[in-house]
mmCIF file of C-alpha atoms in Angstrom:
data_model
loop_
_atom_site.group_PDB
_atom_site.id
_atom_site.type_symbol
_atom_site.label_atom_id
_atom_site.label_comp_id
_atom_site.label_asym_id
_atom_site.label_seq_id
_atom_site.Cartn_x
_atom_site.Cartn_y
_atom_site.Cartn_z
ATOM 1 C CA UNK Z 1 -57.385 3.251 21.102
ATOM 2 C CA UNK Z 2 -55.926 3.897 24.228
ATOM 3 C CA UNK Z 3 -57.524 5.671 26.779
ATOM 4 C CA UNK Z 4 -56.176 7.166 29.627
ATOM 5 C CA UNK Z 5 -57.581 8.959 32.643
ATOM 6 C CA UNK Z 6 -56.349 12.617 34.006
ATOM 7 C CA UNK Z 7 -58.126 12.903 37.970
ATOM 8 C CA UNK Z 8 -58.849 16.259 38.265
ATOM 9 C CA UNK Z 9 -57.889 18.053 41.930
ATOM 10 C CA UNK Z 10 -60.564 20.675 41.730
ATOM 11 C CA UNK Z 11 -62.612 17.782 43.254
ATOM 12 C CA UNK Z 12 -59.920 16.022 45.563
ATOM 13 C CA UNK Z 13 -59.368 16.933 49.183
ATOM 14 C CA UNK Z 14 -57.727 20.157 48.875
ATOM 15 C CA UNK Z 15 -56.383 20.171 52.475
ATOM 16 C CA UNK Z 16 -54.354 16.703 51.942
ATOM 17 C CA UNK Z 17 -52.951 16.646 48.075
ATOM 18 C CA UNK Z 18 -50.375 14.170 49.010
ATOM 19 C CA UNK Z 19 -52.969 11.261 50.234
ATOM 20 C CA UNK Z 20 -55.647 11.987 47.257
ATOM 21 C CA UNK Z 21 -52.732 11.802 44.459
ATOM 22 C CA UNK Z 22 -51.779 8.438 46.294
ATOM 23 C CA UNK Z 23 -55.051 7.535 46.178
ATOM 24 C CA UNK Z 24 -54.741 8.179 42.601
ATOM 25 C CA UNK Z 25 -51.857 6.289 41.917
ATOM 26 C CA UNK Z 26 -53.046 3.169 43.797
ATOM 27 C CA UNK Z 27 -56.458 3.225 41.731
ATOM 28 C CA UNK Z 28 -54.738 3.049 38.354
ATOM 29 C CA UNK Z 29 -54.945 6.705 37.105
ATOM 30 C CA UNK Z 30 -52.793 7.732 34.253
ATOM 31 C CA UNK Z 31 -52.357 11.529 34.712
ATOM 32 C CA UNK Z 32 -53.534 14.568 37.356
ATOM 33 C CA UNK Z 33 -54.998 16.968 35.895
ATOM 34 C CA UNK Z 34 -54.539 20.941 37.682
ATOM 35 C CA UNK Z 35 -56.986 23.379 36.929
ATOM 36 C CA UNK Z 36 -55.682 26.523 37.685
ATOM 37 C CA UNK Z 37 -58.437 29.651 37.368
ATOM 38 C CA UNK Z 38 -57.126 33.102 37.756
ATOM 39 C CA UNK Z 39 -60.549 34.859 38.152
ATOM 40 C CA UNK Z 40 -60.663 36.873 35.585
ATOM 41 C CA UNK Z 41 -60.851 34.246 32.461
ATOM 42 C CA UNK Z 42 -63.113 32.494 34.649
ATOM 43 C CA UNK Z 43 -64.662 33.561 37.976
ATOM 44 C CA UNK Z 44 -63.321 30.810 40.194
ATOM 45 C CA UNK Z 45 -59.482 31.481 41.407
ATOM 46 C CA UNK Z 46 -57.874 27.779 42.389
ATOM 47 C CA UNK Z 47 -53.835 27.287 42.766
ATOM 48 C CA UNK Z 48 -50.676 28.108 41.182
ATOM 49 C CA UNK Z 49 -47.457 27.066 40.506
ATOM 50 C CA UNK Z 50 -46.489 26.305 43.958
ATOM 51 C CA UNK Z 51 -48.790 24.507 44.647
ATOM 52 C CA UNK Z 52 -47.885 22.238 41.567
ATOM 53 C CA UNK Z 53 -44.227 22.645 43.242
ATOM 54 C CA UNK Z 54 -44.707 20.933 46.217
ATOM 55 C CA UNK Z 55 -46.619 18.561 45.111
ATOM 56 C CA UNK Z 56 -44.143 17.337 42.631
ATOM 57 C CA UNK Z 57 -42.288 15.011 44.785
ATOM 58 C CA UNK Z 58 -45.096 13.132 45.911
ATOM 59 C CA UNK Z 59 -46.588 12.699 42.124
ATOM 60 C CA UNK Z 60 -45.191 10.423 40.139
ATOM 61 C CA UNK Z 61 -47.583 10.560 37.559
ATOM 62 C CA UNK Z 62 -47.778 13.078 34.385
ATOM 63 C CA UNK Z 63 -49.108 16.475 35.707
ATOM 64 C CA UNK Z 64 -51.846 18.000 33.426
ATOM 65 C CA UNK Z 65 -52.004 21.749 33.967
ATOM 66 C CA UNK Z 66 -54.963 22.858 32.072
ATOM 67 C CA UNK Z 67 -54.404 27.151 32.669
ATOM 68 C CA UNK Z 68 -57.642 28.592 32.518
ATOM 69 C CA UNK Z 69 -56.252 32.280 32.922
ATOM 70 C CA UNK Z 70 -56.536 35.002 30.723
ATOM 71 C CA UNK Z 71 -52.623 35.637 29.955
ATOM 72 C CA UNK Z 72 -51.262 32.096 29.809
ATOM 73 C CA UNK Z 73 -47.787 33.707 28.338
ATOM 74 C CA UNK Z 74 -47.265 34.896 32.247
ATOM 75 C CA UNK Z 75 -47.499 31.451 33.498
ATOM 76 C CA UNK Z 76 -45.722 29.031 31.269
ATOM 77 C CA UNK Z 77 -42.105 29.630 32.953
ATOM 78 C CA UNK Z 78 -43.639 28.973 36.489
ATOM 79 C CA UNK Z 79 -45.182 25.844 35.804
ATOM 80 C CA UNK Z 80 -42.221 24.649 33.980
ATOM 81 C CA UNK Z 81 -39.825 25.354 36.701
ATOM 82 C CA UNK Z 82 -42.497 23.910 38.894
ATOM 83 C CA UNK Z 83 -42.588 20.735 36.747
ATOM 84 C CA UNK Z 84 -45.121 20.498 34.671
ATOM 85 C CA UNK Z 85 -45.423 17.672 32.008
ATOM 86 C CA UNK Z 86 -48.118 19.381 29.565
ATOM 87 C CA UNK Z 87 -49.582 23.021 30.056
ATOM 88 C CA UNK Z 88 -53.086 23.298 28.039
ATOM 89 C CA UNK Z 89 -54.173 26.801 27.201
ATOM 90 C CA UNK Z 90 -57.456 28.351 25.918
ATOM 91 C CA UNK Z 91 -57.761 29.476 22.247
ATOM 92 C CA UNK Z 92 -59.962 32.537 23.552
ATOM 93 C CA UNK Z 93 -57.212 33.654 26.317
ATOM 94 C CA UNK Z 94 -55.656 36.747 25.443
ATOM 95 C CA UNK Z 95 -52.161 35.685 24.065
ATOM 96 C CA UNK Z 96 -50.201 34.691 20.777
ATOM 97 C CA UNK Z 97 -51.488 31.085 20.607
ATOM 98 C CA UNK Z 98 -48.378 29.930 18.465
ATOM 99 C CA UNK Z 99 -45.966 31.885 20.466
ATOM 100 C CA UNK Z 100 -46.617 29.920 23.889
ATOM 101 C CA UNK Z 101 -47.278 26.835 22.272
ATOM 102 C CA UNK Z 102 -43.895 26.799 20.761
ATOM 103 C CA UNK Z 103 -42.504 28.039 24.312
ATOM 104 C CA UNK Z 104 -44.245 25.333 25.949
ATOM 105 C CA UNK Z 105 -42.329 22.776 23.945
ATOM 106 C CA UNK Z 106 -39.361 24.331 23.621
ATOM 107 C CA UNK Z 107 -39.335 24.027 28.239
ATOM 108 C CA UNK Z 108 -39.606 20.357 27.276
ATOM 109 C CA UNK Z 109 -43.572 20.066 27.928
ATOM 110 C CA UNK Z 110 -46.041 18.700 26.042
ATOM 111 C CA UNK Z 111 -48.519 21.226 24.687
ATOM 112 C CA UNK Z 112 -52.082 21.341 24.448
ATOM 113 C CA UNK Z 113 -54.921 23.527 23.141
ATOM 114 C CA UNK Z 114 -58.568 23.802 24.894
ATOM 115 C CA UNK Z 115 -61.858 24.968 23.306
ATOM 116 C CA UNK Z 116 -64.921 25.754 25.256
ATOM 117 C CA UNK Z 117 -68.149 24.682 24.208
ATOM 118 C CA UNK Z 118 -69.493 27.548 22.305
ATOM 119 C CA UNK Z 119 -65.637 27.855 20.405
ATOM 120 C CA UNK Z 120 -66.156 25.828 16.731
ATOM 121 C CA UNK Z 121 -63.893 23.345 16.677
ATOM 122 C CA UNK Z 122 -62.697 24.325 13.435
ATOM 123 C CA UNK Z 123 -60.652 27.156 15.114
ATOM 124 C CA UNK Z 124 -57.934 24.830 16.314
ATOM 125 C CA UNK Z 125 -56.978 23.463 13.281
ATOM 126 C CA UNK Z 126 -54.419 25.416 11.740
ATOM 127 C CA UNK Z 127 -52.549 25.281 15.164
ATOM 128 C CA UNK Z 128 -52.731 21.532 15.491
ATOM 129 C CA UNK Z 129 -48.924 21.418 13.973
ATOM 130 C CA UNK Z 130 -48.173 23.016 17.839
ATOM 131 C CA UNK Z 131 -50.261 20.890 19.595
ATOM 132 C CA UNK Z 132 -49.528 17.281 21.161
ATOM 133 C CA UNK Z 133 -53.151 17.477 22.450
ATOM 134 C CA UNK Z 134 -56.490 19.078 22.220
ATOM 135 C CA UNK Z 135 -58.989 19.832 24.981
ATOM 136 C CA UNK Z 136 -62.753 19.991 23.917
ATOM 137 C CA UNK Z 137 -64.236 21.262 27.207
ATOM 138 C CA UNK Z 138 -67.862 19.111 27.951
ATOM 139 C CA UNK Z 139 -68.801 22.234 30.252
ATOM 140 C CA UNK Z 140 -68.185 25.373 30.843
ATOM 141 C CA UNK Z 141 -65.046 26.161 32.307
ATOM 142 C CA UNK Z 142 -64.709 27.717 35.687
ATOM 143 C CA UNK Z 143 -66.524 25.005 37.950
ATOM 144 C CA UNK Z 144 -66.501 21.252 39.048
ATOM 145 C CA UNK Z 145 -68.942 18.825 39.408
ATOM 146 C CA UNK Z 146 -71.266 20.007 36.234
ATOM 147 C CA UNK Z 147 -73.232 18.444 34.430
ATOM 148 C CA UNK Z 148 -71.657 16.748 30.940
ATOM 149 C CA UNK Z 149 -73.099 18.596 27.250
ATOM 150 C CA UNK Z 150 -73.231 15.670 25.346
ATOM 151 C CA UNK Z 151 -73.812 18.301 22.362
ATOM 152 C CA UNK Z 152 -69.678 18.244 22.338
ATOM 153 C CA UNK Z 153 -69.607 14.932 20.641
ATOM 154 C CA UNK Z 154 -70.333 15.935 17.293
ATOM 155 C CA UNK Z 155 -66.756 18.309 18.149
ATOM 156 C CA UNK Z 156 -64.636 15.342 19.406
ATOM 157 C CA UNK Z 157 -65.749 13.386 15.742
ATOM 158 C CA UNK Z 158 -64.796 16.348 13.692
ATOM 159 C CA UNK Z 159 -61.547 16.840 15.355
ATOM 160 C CA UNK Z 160 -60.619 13.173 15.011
ATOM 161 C CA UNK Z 161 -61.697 12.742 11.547
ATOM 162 C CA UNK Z 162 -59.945 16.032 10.772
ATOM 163 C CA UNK Z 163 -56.646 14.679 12.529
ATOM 164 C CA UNK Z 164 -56.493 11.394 11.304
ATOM 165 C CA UNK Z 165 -57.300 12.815 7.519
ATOM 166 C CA UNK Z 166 -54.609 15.415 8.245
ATOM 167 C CA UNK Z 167 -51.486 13.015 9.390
ATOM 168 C CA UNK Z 168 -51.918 13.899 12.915
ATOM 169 C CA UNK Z 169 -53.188 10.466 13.952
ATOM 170 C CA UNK Z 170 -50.878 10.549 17.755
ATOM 171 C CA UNK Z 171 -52.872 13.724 18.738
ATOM 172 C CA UNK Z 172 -54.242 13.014 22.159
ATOM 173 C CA UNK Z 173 -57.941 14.231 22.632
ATOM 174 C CA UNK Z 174 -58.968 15.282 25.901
ATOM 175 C CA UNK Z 175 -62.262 16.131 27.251
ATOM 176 C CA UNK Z 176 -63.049 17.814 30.662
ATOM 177 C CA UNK Z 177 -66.599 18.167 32.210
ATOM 178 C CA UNK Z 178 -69.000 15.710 33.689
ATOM 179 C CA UNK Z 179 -67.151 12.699 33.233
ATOM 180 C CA UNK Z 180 -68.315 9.231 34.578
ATOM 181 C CA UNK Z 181 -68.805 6.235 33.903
ATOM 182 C CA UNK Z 182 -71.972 6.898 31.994
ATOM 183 C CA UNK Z 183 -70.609 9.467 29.770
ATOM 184 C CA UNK Z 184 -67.309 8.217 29.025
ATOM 185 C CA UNK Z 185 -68.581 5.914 26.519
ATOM 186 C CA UNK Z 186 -70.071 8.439 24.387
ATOM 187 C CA UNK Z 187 -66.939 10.636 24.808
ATOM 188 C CA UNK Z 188 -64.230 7.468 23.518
ATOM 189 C CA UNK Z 189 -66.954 6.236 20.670
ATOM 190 C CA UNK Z 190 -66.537 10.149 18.930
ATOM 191 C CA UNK Z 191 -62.567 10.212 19.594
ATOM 192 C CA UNK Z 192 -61.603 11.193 22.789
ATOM 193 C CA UNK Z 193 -58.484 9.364 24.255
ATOM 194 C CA UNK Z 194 -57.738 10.982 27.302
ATOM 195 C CA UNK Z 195 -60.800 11.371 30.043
ATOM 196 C CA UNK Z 196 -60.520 14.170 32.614
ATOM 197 C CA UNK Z 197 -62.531 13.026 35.723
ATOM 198 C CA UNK Z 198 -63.105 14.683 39.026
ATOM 199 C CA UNK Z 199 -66.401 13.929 41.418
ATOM 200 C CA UNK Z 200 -66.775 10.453 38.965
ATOM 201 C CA UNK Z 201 -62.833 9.149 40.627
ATOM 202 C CA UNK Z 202 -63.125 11.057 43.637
ATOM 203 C CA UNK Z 203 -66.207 10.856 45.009
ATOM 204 C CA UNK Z 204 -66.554 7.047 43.837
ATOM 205 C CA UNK Z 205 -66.976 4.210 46.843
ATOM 206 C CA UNK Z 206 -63.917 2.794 45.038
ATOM 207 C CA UNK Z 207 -61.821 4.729 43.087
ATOM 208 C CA UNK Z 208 -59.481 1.814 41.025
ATOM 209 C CA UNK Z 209 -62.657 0.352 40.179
ATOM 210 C CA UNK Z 210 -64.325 3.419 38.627
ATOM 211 C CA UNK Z 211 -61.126 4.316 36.769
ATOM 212 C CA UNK Z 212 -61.018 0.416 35.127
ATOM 213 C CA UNK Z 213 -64.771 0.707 33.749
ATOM 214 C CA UNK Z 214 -63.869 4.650 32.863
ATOM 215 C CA UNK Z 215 -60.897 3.084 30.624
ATOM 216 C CA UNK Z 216 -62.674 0.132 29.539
ATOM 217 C CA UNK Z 217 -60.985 -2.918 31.605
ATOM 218 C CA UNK Z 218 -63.790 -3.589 33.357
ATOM 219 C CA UNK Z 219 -67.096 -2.838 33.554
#
């Protein structure tokens, strides 16, 4: 399988985007992944779409925008315009899942569907047909730097059995929350493909050697 890593901003220098998504190209990384919190679907409030905007020209990597907001419908046309590559959205916002997962795609995005940890699984399956990825959240949402719920496995398993039994063998798994090098193992072994990693990349003495062992190049 191959596994990719998506460095999450919430724990990057905020005051100097530009260096820490060099810093992330340099080191390997596949994708950046932008958590944007509105507070009311969580309590946090991050960035928005201009942020993502002028950041753009300095990224040449896949943006992640993982939309943590409570009416993702409102903010699928900004982050398009502001050049997103795949927009993630919660199954418990308040919107018509298949509606903005269609609209996602049809802006020429990738689109993506997040659970949080107390969410079964199950619930994602009959949109999986909309989805080029799923995220199974390893924390709550809302916060960075928490600890990993390595109760989520089981989750991951179910959705890849489910998706390979189901012909949807290229969907991309994500998972997001507490991931480092000692949990990432546990996190590819049930499924996952994609790694979402913030304090373990950005906080490490050196970040291209973190994100080899997080892949599996090195260890």
């Amino acid at each position: 399988m191959n596994i990719k890593t998506s460095a999450s901003l919430l724990a990057a220098d905020l005051s100097d985007l530009r260096r820490e998504t060099a810093r992330c190209i340099d080191a390997g990384v596949d994708w950046i992944h932008f958590d944007v919190m509105d507070g009311q679907f969580v309590e946090q409030i991050t960035y928005g779409a201009p942020v993502l905007k002028r950041l753009k020209p300095y990224c040449s990597l896949p943006l992640d925008v993982h939309l943590m907001v409570e009416n993702p419908a409102r903010q699928i046309e900004f982050f398009a315009e502001a050049g997103a590559d795949l927009i993630t959205i919660h199954i418990e916002s308040s919107c018509d899942l298949a509606a903005c997962l269609k609209r996602i795609r049809e802006l020429g995005m990738r689109s993506s569907l997040a659970v949080k940890p107390d969410t079964p699984v199950e619930s994602v399956y009959e949109y999986l047909p909309l989805c080029d990825m799923i995220l199974v959240m390893t924390v709550e949402p809302g916060y960075g730097g928490q600890g990993f719920i390595p109760e989520m496995m089981p989750k991951v398993k179910k959705l890849r059995e489910y998706a390979d039994a189901h012909k949807f063998q290229n969907l991309d798994i994500q998972v997001d929350g507490g991931i480092n090098v000692k949990t990432a193992e546990s996190a590819k072994s049930s499924g996952a493909n994609i790694l979402v990693a913030g304090t373990g990349l950005f906080k490490a003495d050196d970040m291209k050697a973190e994100n080899s062992v997080l892949k599996g190049l090195s260890k």
